[in-house]
Amino acid sequence: TQLLEQSPQFLSIQEGENLTVYCNSSSVFSSLQWYRQEPGEGPVLLVTVVTGGEVKKLKRLTFQFGDARKDSSLHITAAQPGDTGLYLCAGGTGNQFYFGTGTSLTVIP
Amino acid sequence: KAGVTQTPRYLIKTRGQQVTLSCSPISGHRSVSWYQQTPGQGLQFLFEYFSETQRNKGNFPGRFSGRQFSNSRSEMNVSTLELGDSALYLCASSSAPLGYNEQFFGPGTRLTVL
């Protein structure tokens, strides 16, 4: 059982479409992070959300932290082929750090 | 500023052998964390070292161990390798203990156990 469940697991969309990735947990996190990982590379941090209900925007990416700090979402507007990659949410609780199950996104030109 | 480097990038071992992986953090970073990434289990936290002390440890058997040197470089050792240890091993460094600041990942070491 994974502490952070992401959905969907796989997503293949056409360039220009919008999409939302979800990260859910039954545990409360003081903060959640979103990463993107490309093949052959380590994950790269996109954003950290800290406050329940917080919304952060990074160009075409919008991140939201749930009010109860148990879930988060990533919305991409007008997806581009360069958005292709593995998206991971992550957070620390107790003495451990957890990554989500991952969402593999493919944007078709 | 140089990024996180990991050596070797690729490694092939046989069951029962042991392996040591190395991670050099970004200059000035004192926190190094190790992760295992597999298609089935995803990215899982192994342990974190800060100023030569292990701060946190994930749910892995004792065959997985690590250490950190005074220059913040870290090594991870896996003894008595099993087929299931085949994975991408990632390390990440940060200027503060895990969870406080951004962590920067290296490219990983791809370990194959035959």
PDB file of C-alpha atoms in Angstrom:
ATOM      1  CA  THR A   1       0.000   0.000   0.000  1.00  0.00           C
ATOM      2  CA  GLN A   2       1.388   3.355  -1.065  1.00  0.00           C
ATOM      3  CA  LEU A   3       0.934   6.344   1.222  1.00  0.00           C
ATOM      4  CA  LEU A   4       0.471   8.685  -1.734  1.00  0.00           C
ATOM      5  CA  GLU A   5      -1.747   7.431  -4.537  1.00  0.00           C
ATOM      6  CA  GLN A   6      -1.723   9.216  -7.860  1.00  0.00           C
ATOM      7  CA  SER A   7      -4.276   9.041 -10.635  1.00  0.00           C
ATOM      8  CA  PRO A   8      -4.308   8.441 -13.438  1.00  0.00           C
ATOM      9  CA  GLN A   9      -1.276   6.183 -13.688  1.00  0.00           C
ATOM     10  CA  PHE A  10      -0.920   6.764 -17.434  1.00  0.00           C
ATOM     11  CA  LEU A  11      -2.179   9.626 -19.565  1.00  0.00           C
ATOM     12  CA  SER A  12      -1.805  10.133 -23.295  1.00  0.00           C
ATOM     13  CA  ILE A  13      -3.281  13.303 -24.756  1.00  0.00           C
ATOM     14  CA  GLN A  14      -3.074  15.495 -27.826  1.00  0.00           C
ATOM     15  CA  GLU A  15      -1.130  18.742 -27.813  1.00  0.00           C
ATOM     16  CA  GLY A  16      -3.337  21.616 -26.701  1.00  0.00           C
ATOM     17  CA  GLU A  17      -5.570  19.579 -24.382  1.00  0.00           C
ATOM     18  CA  ASN A  18      -5.940  20.212 -20.662  1.00  0.00           C
ATOM     19  CA  LEU A  19      -5.359  17.603 -17.972  1.00  0.00           C
ATOM     20  CA  THR A  20      -5.436  17.118 -14.204  1.00  0.00           C
ATOM     21  CA  VAL A  21      -3.350  14.740 -12.114  1.00  0.00           C
ATOM     22  CA  TYR A  22      -4.418  13.848  -8.593  1.00  0.00           C
ATOM     23  CA  CYS A  23      -2.390  12.932  -5.529  1.00  0.00           C
ATOM     24  CA  ASN A  24      -4.338  11.490  -2.597  1.00  0.00           C
ATOM     25  CA  SER A  25      -3.506  10.241   0.869  1.00  0.00           C
ATOM     26  CA  SER A  26      -5.221   9.358   4.101  1.00  0.00           C
ATOM     27  CA  SER A  27      -2.383  11.051   5.985  1.00  0.00           C
ATOM     28  CA  VAL A  28      -1.845  14.727   6.642  1.00  0.00           C
ATOM     29  CA  PHE A  29       1.300  16.287   5.236  1.00  0.00           C
ATOM     30  CA  SER A  30       2.893  19.541   6.364  1.00  0.00           C
ATOM     31  CA  SER A  31       3.767  20.172   2.720  1.00  0.00           C
ATOM     32  CA  LEU A  32       3.616  18.403  -0.610  1.00  0.00           C
ATOM     33  CA  GLN A  33       5.965  18.674  -3.513  1.00  0.00           C
ATOM     34  CA  TRP A  34       5.517  17.980  -7.214  1.00  0.00           C
ATOM     35  CA  TYR A  35       8.364  16.701  -9.379  1.00  0.00           C
ATOM     36  CA  ARG A  36       8.799  15.876 -13.041  1.00  0.00           C
ATOM     37  CA  GLN A  37      11.184  13.162 -14.133  1.00  0.00           C
ATOM     38  CA  GLU A  38      12.394  12.579 -17.662  1.00  0.00           C
ATOM     39  CA  PRO A  39      13.952   9.324 -18.872  1.00  0.00           C
ATOM     40  CA  GLY A  40      17.538   8.851 -17.711  1.00  0.00           C
ATOM     41  CA  GLU A  41      17.376  11.724 -15.256  1.00  0.00           C
ATOM     42  CA  GLY A  42      16.490  12.307 -11.634  1.00  0.00           C
ATOM     43  CA  PRO A  43      13.270  14.084 -10.621  1.00  0.00           C
ATOM     44  CA  VAL A  44      13.227  17.879 -10.771  1.00  0.00           C
ATOM     45  CA  LEU A  45      11.199  19.868  -8.272  1.00  0.00           C
ATOM     46  CA  LEU A  46       8.359  21.892  -9.805  1.00  0.00           C
ATOM     47  CA  VAL A  47       6.670  23.342  -6.731  1.00  0.00           C
ATOM     48  CA  THR A  48       6.126  22.997  -2.985  1.00  0.00           C
ATOM     49  CA  VAL A  49       2.695  23.682  -1.493  1.00  0.00           C
ATOM     50  CA  VAL A  50       2.521  24.335   2.221  1.00  0.00           C
ATOM     51  CA  THR A  51      -0.794  25.859   3.259  1.00  0.00           C
ATOM     52  CA  GLY A  52      -4.112  24.004   3.081  1.00  0.00           C
ATOM     53  CA  GLY A  53      -6.139  25.374   0.157  1.00  0.00           C
ATOM     54  CA  GLU A  54      -3.073  26.965  -1.404  1.00  0.00           C
ATOM     55  CA  VAL A  55      -2.971  27.423  -5.172  1.00  0.00           C
ATOM     56  CA  LYS A  56       0.287  28.009  -7.009  1.00  0.00           C
ATOM     57  CA  LYS A  57       0.742  28.727 -10.688  1.00  0.00           C
ATOM     58  CA  LEU A  58       3.831  28.013 -12.745  1.00  0.00           C
ATOM     59  CA  LYS A  59       3.145  29.216 -16.291  1.00  0.00           C
ATOM     60  CA  ARG A  60       0.627  26.668 -17.657  1.00  0.00           C
ATOM     61  CA  LEU A  61       0.787  24.488 -14.527  1.00  0.00           C
ATOM     62  CA  THR A  62      -1.560  25.057 -11.574  1.00  0.00           C
ATOM     63  CA  PHE A  63      -0.999  23.252  -8.290  1.00  0.00           C
ATOM     64  CA  GLN A  64      -3.504  23.030  -5.476  1.00  0.00           C
ATOM     65  CA  PHE A  65      -3.139  21.715  -1.934  1.00  0.00           C
ATOM     66  CA  GLY A  66      -6.283  20.333  -0.345  1.00  0.00           C
ATOM     67  CA  ASP A  67      -7.838  22.148   2.610  1.00  0.00           C
ATOM     68  CA  ALA A  68      -7.109  19.185   4.886  1.00  0.00           C
ATOM     69  CA  ARG A  69      -3.548  18.856   3.524  1.00  0.00           C
ATOM     70  CA  LYS A  70      -4.150  15.245   2.514  1.00  0.00           C
ATOM     71  CA  ASP A  71      -4.356  15.704  -1.233  1.00  0.00           C
ATOM     72  CA  SER A  72      -3.105  17.800  -4.089  1.00  0.00           C
ATOM     73  CA  SER A  73      -3.736  18.276  -7.786  1.00  0.00           C
ATOM     74  CA  LEU A  74      -1.735  19.392 -10.788  1.00  0.00           C
ATOM     75  CA  HIS A  75      -3.574  20.954 -13.716  1.00  0.00           C
ATOM     76  CA  ILE A  76      -1.850  21.572 -17.038  1.00  0.00           C
ATOM     77  CA  THR A  77      -3.444  23.920 -19.544  1.00  0.00           C
ATOM     78  CA  ALA A  78      -2.798  23.544 -23.261  1.00  0.00           C
ATOM     79  CA  ALA A  79      -0.329  20.693 -22.861  1.00  0.00           C
ATOM     80  CA  GLN A  80       2.760  20.663 -25.050  1.00  0.00           C
ATOM     81  CA  PRO A  81       5.075  17.807 -26.079  1.00  0.00           C
ATOM     82  CA  GLY A  82       7.698  19.241 -23.729  1.00  0.00           C
ATOM     83  CA  ASP A  83       5.382  18.427 -20.813  1.00  0.00           C
ATOM     84  CA  THR A  84       5.902  14.716 -21.456  1.00  0.00           C
ATOM     85  CA  GLY A  85       7.372  12.963 -18.446  1.00  0.00           C
ATOM     86  CA  LEU A  86       6.697  11.230 -15.159  1.00  0.00           C
ATOM     87  CA  TYR A  87       4.963  13.457 -12.623  1.00  0.00           C
ATOM     88  CA  LEU A  88       5.450  12.627  -8.960  1.00  0.00           C
ATOM     89  CA  CYS A  89       4.000  14.093  -5.819  1.00  0.00           C
ATOM     90  CA  ALA A  90       5.987  13.724  -2.599  1.00  0.00           C
ATOM     91  CA  GLY A  91       5.888  14.636   1.054  1.00  0.00           C
ATOM     92  CA  GLY A  92       7.403  13.956   4.416  1.00  0.00           C
ATOM     93  CA  THR A  93       5.660  12.664   7.510  1.00  0.00           C
ATOM     94  CA  GLY A  94       7.203  11.274  10.624  1.00  0.00           C
ATOM     95  CA  ASN A  95      10.784  10.372   9.864  1.00  0.00           C
ATOM     96  CA  GLN A  96      10.224   9.311   6.299  1.00  0.00           C
ATOM     97  CA  PHE A  97       9.796  10.878   2.900  1.00  0.00           C
ATOM     98  CA  TYR A  98       7.283   9.424   0.461  1.00  0.00           C
ATOM     99  CA  PHE A  99       6.830   9.679  -3.266  1.00  0.00           C
ATOM    100  CA  GLY A 100       3.535   9.086  -5.017  1.00  0.00           C
ATOM    101  CA  THR A 101       2.910   6.210  -7.386  1.00  0.00           C
ATOM    102  CA  GLY A 102       3.540   8.512 -10.360  1.00  0.00           C
ATOM    103  CA  THR A 103       1.655   9.628 -13.455  1.00  0.00           C
ATOM    104  CA  SER A 104       3.278   9.030 -16.804  1.00  0.00           C
ATOM    105  CA  LEU A 105       2.175  11.753 -19.221  1.00  0.00           C
ATOM    106  CA  THR A 106       2.636  11.623 -22.985  1.00  0.00           C
ATOM    107  CA  VAL A 107       1.672  14.627 -25.055  1.00  0.00           C
ATOM    108  CA  ILE A 108       1.301  13.780 -28.730  1.00  0.00           C
ATOM    109  CA  PRO A 109       2.171  16.559 -31.217  1.00  0.00           C
TER     110      PRO A 109
ATOM    111  CA  LYS B   1      27.824  25.185  -9.629  1.00  0.00           C
ATOM    112  CA  ALA B   2      28.162  21.475 -10.363  1.00  0.00           C
ATOM    113  CA  GLY B   3      25.094  19.330  -9.798  1.00  0.00           C
ATOM    114  CA  VAL B   4      24.750  16.080  -7.907  1.00  0.00           C
ATOM    115  CA  THR B   5      26.953  13.379  -9.384  1.00  0.00           C
ATOM    116  CA  GLN B   6      26.579   9.648  -8.980  1.00  0.00           C
ATOM    117  CA  THR B   7      29.025   6.926  -9.860  1.00  0.00           C
ATOM    118  CA  PRO B   8      28.942   4.554 -11.509  1.00  0.00           C
ATOM    119  CA  ARG B   9      26.033   5.261 -13.856  1.00  0.00           C
ATOM    120  CA  TYR B  10      25.529   1.610 -14.720  1.00  0.00           C
ATOM    121  CA  LEU B  11      26.419  -1.543 -12.849  1.00  0.00           C
ATOM    122  CA  ILE B  12      25.851  -5.243 -13.422  1.00  0.00           C
ATOM    123  CA  LYS B  13      26.273  -7.680 -10.556  1.00  0.00           C
ATOM    124  CA  THR B  14      25.280 -11.252  -9.772  1.00  0.00           C
ATOM    125  CA  ARG B  15      23.194 -12.545  -6.899  1.00  0.00           C
ATOM    126  CA  GLY B  16      25.057 -12.754  -3.619  1.00  0.00           C
ATOM    127  CA  GLN B  17      27.578 -10.071  -4.469  1.00  0.00           C
ATOM    128  CA  GLN B  18      27.752  -6.700  -2.780  1.00  0.00           C
ATOM    129  CA  VAL B  19      27.848  -3.252  -4.334  1.00  0.00           C
ATOM    130  CA  THR B  20      28.838   0.261  -3.304  1.00  0.00           C
ATOM    131  CA  LEU B  21      27.363   3.314  -4.960  1.00  0.00           C
ATOM    132  CA  SER B  22      28.713   6.835  -4.583  1.00  0.00           C
ATOM    133  CA  CYS B  23      27.051  10.229  -4.486  1.00  0.00           C
ATOM    134  CA  SER B  24      28.721  13.640  -4.486  1.00  0.00           C
ATOM    135  CA  PRO B  25      26.305  16.377  -3.420  1.00  0.00           C
ATOM    136  CA  ILE B  26      26.208  19.951  -4.588  1.00  0.00           C
ATOM    137  CA  SER B  27      28.969  21.941  -2.934  1.00  0.00           C
ATOM    138  CA  GLY B  28      27.819  23.242   0.440  1.00  0.00           C
ATOM    139  CA  HIS B  29      24.933  20.792   0.785  1.00  0.00           C
ATOM    140  CA  ARG B  30      25.050  18.706   3.945  1.00  0.00           C
ATOM    141  CA  SER B  31      21.998  16.503   3.427  1.00  0.00           C
ATOM    142  CA  VAL B  32      22.110  13.460   1.161  1.00  0.00           C
ATOM    143  CA  SER B  33      19.124  11.170   0.678  1.00  0.00           C
ATOM    144  CA  TRP B  34      18.996   7.876  -1.191  1.00  0.00           C
ATOM    145  CA  TYR B  35      16.048   6.425  -3.084  1.00  0.00           C
ATOM    146  CA  GLN B  36      15.291   3.220  -4.965  1.00  0.00           C
ATOM    147  CA  GLN B  37      13.138   3.442  -8.092  1.00  0.00           C
ATOM    148  CA  THR B  38      11.544   0.383  -9.691  1.00  0.00           C
ATOM    149  CA  PRO B  39       8.645   0.036 -12.144  1.00  0.00           C
ATOM    150  CA  GLY B  40       6.635  -1.945  -9.610  1.00  0.00           C
ATOM    151  CA  GLN B  41       7.214   0.002  -6.402  1.00  0.00           C
ATOM    152  CA  GLY B  42       8.001   3.446  -7.749  1.00  0.00           C
ATOM    153  CA  LEU B  43      10.337   5.757  -5.869  1.00  0.00           C
ATOM    154  CA  GLN B  44      11.020   4.620  -2.316  1.00  0.00           C
ATOM    155  CA  PHE B  45      13.010   6.389   0.352  1.00  0.00           C
ATOM    156  CA  LEU B  46      16.029   4.476   1.653  1.00  0.00           C
ATOM    157  CA  PHE B  47      17.717   6.824   4.125  1.00  0.00           C
ATOM    158  CA  GLU B  48      18.972  10.335   4.699  1.00  0.00           C
ATOM    159  CA  TYR B  49      22.280  11.548   6.054  1.00  0.00           C
ATOM    160  CA  PHE B  50      22.916  14.998   7.419  1.00  0.00           C
ATOM    161  CA  SER B  51      26.329  16.074   8.688  1.00  0.00           C
ATOM    162  CA  GLU B  52      27.543  12.452   8.742  1.00  0.00           C
ATOM    163  CA  THR B  53      24.574  11.235  10.827  1.00  0.00           C
ATOM    164  CA  GLN B  54      21.705   9.099   9.590  1.00  0.00           C
ATOM    165  CA  ARG B  55      18.558  11.115  10.301  1.00  0.00           C
ATOM    166  CA  ASN B  56      15.863   9.021   8.729  1.00  0.00           C
ATOM    167  CA  LYS B  57      15.521   5.506   7.399  1.00  0.00           C
ATOM    168  CA  GLY B  58      12.967   3.912   5.121  1.00  0.00           C
ATOM    169  CA  ASN B  59      11.524   0.433   5.333  1.00  0.00           C
ATOM    170  CA  PHE B  60      14.366  -1.550   3.779  1.00  0.00           C
ATOM    171  CA  PRO B  61      16.251  -4.575   5.141  1.00  0.00           C
ATOM    172  CA  GLY B  62      19.593  -4.234   6.874  1.00  0.00           C
ATOM    173  CA  ARG B  63      21.383  -5.317   3.676  1.00  0.00           C
ATOM    174  CA  PHE B  64      21.009  -1.699   2.625  1.00  0.00           C
ATOM    175  CA  SER B  65      23.359   0.609   4.463  1.00  0.00           C
ATOM    176  CA  GLY B  66      25.019   3.930   3.923  1.00  0.00           C
ATOM    177  CA  ARG B  67      27.402   6.456   5.282  1.00  0.00           C
ATOM    178  CA  GLN B  68      28.399  10.047   4.798  1.00  0.00           C
ATOM    179  CA  PHE B  69      31.874  11.480   4.949  1.00  0.00           C
ATOM    180  CA  SER B  70      33.066  14.777   6.379  1.00  0.00           C
ATOM    181  CA  ASN B  71      33.037  16.323   2.890  1.00  0.00           C
ATOM    182  CA  SER B  72      29.321  15.350   2.616  1.00  0.00           C
ATOM    183  CA  ARG B  73      29.962  12.723  -0.051  1.00  0.00           C
ATOM    184  CA  SER B  74      27.878   9.652   0.596  1.00  0.00           C
ATOM    185  CA  GLU B  75      28.073   5.984  -0.213  1.00  0.00           C
ATOM    186  CA  MET B  76      25.365   3.363  -0.228  1.00  0.00           C
ATOM    187  CA  ASN B  77      26.136  -0.320   0.145  1.00  0.00           C
ATOM    188  CA  VAL B  78      23.939  -3.289  -0.643  1.00  0.00           C
ATOM    189  CA  SER B  79      25.164  -6.676   0.518  1.00  0.00           C
ATOM    190  CA  THR B  80      24.059 -10.147  -0.599  1.00  0.00           C
ATOM    191  CA  LEU B  81      22.367  -8.832  -3.706  1.00  0.00           C
ATOM    192  CA  GLU B  82      19.011 -10.261  -4.772  1.00  0.00           C
ATOM    193  CA  LEU B  83      17.334 -10.125  -8.161  1.00  0.00           C
ATOM    194  CA  GLY B  84      14.764  -7.727  -6.711  1.00  0.00           C
ATOM    195  CA  ASP B  85      17.473  -5.204  -5.955  1.00  0.00           C
ATOM    196  CA  SER B  86      17.682  -4.366  -9.651  1.00  0.00           C
ATOM    197  CA  ALA B  87      16.634  -0.734  -9.785  1.00  0.00           C
ATOM    198  CA  LEU B  88      17.613   2.841 -10.421  1.00  0.00           C
ATOM    199  CA  TYR B  89      19.233   4.232  -7.292  1.00  0.00           C
ATOM    200  CA  LEU B  90      18.935   7.979  -6.929  1.00  0.00           C
ATOM    201  CA  CYS B  91      20.572  10.297  -4.490  1.00  0.00           C
ATOM    202  CA  ALA B  92      19.514  13.841  -3.736  1.00  0.00           C
ATOM    203  CA  SER B  93      21.244  16.624  -1.872  1.00  0.00           C
ATOM    204  CA  SER B  94      19.891  19.594   0.013  1.00  0.00           C
ATOM    205  CA  SER B  95      21.278  22.496   1.985  1.00  0.00           C
ATOM    206  CA  ALA B  96      19.030  21.642   4.940  1.00  0.00           C
ATOM    207  CA  PRO B  97      17.604  18.447   6.436  1.00  0.00           C
ATOM    208  CA  LEU B  98      15.092  16.603   4.268  1.00  0.00           C
ATOM    209  CA  GLY B  99      11.749  18.331   4.046  1.00  0.00           C
ATOM    210  CA  TYR B 100      12.975  21.841   4.792  1.00  0.00           C
ATOM    211  CA  ASN B 101      14.491  22.886   1.489  1.00  0.00           C
ATOM    212  CA  GLU B 102      14.464  21.797  -2.120  1.00  0.00           C
ATOM    213  CA  GLN B 103      16.394  18.626  -2.845  1.00  0.00           C
ATOM    214  CA  PHE B 104      18.328  18.192  -6.068  1.00  0.00           C
ATOM    215  CA  PHE B 105      18.604  14.772  -7.641  1.00  0.00           C
ATOM    216  CA  GLY B 106      21.481  13.131  -9.428  1.00  0.00           C
ATOM    217  CA  PRO B 107      21.012  11.109 -12.640  1.00  0.00           C
ATOM    218  CA  GLY B 108      21.037   7.821 -10.755  1.00  0.00           C
ATOM    219  CA  THR B 109      22.913   4.538 -10.873  1.00  0.00           C
ATOM    220  CA  ARG B 110      21.205   1.770 -12.817  1.00  0.00           C
ATOM    221  CA  LEU B 111      21.919  -1.520 -11.011  1.00  0.00           C
ATOM    222  CA  THR B 112      21.155  -4.820 -12.691  1.00  0.00           C
ATOM    223  CA  VAL B 113      21.398  -8.013 -10.656  1.00  0.00           C
ATOM    224  CA  LEU B 114      21.672 -11.237 -12.678  1.00  0.00           C
TER     225      LEU B 114
END
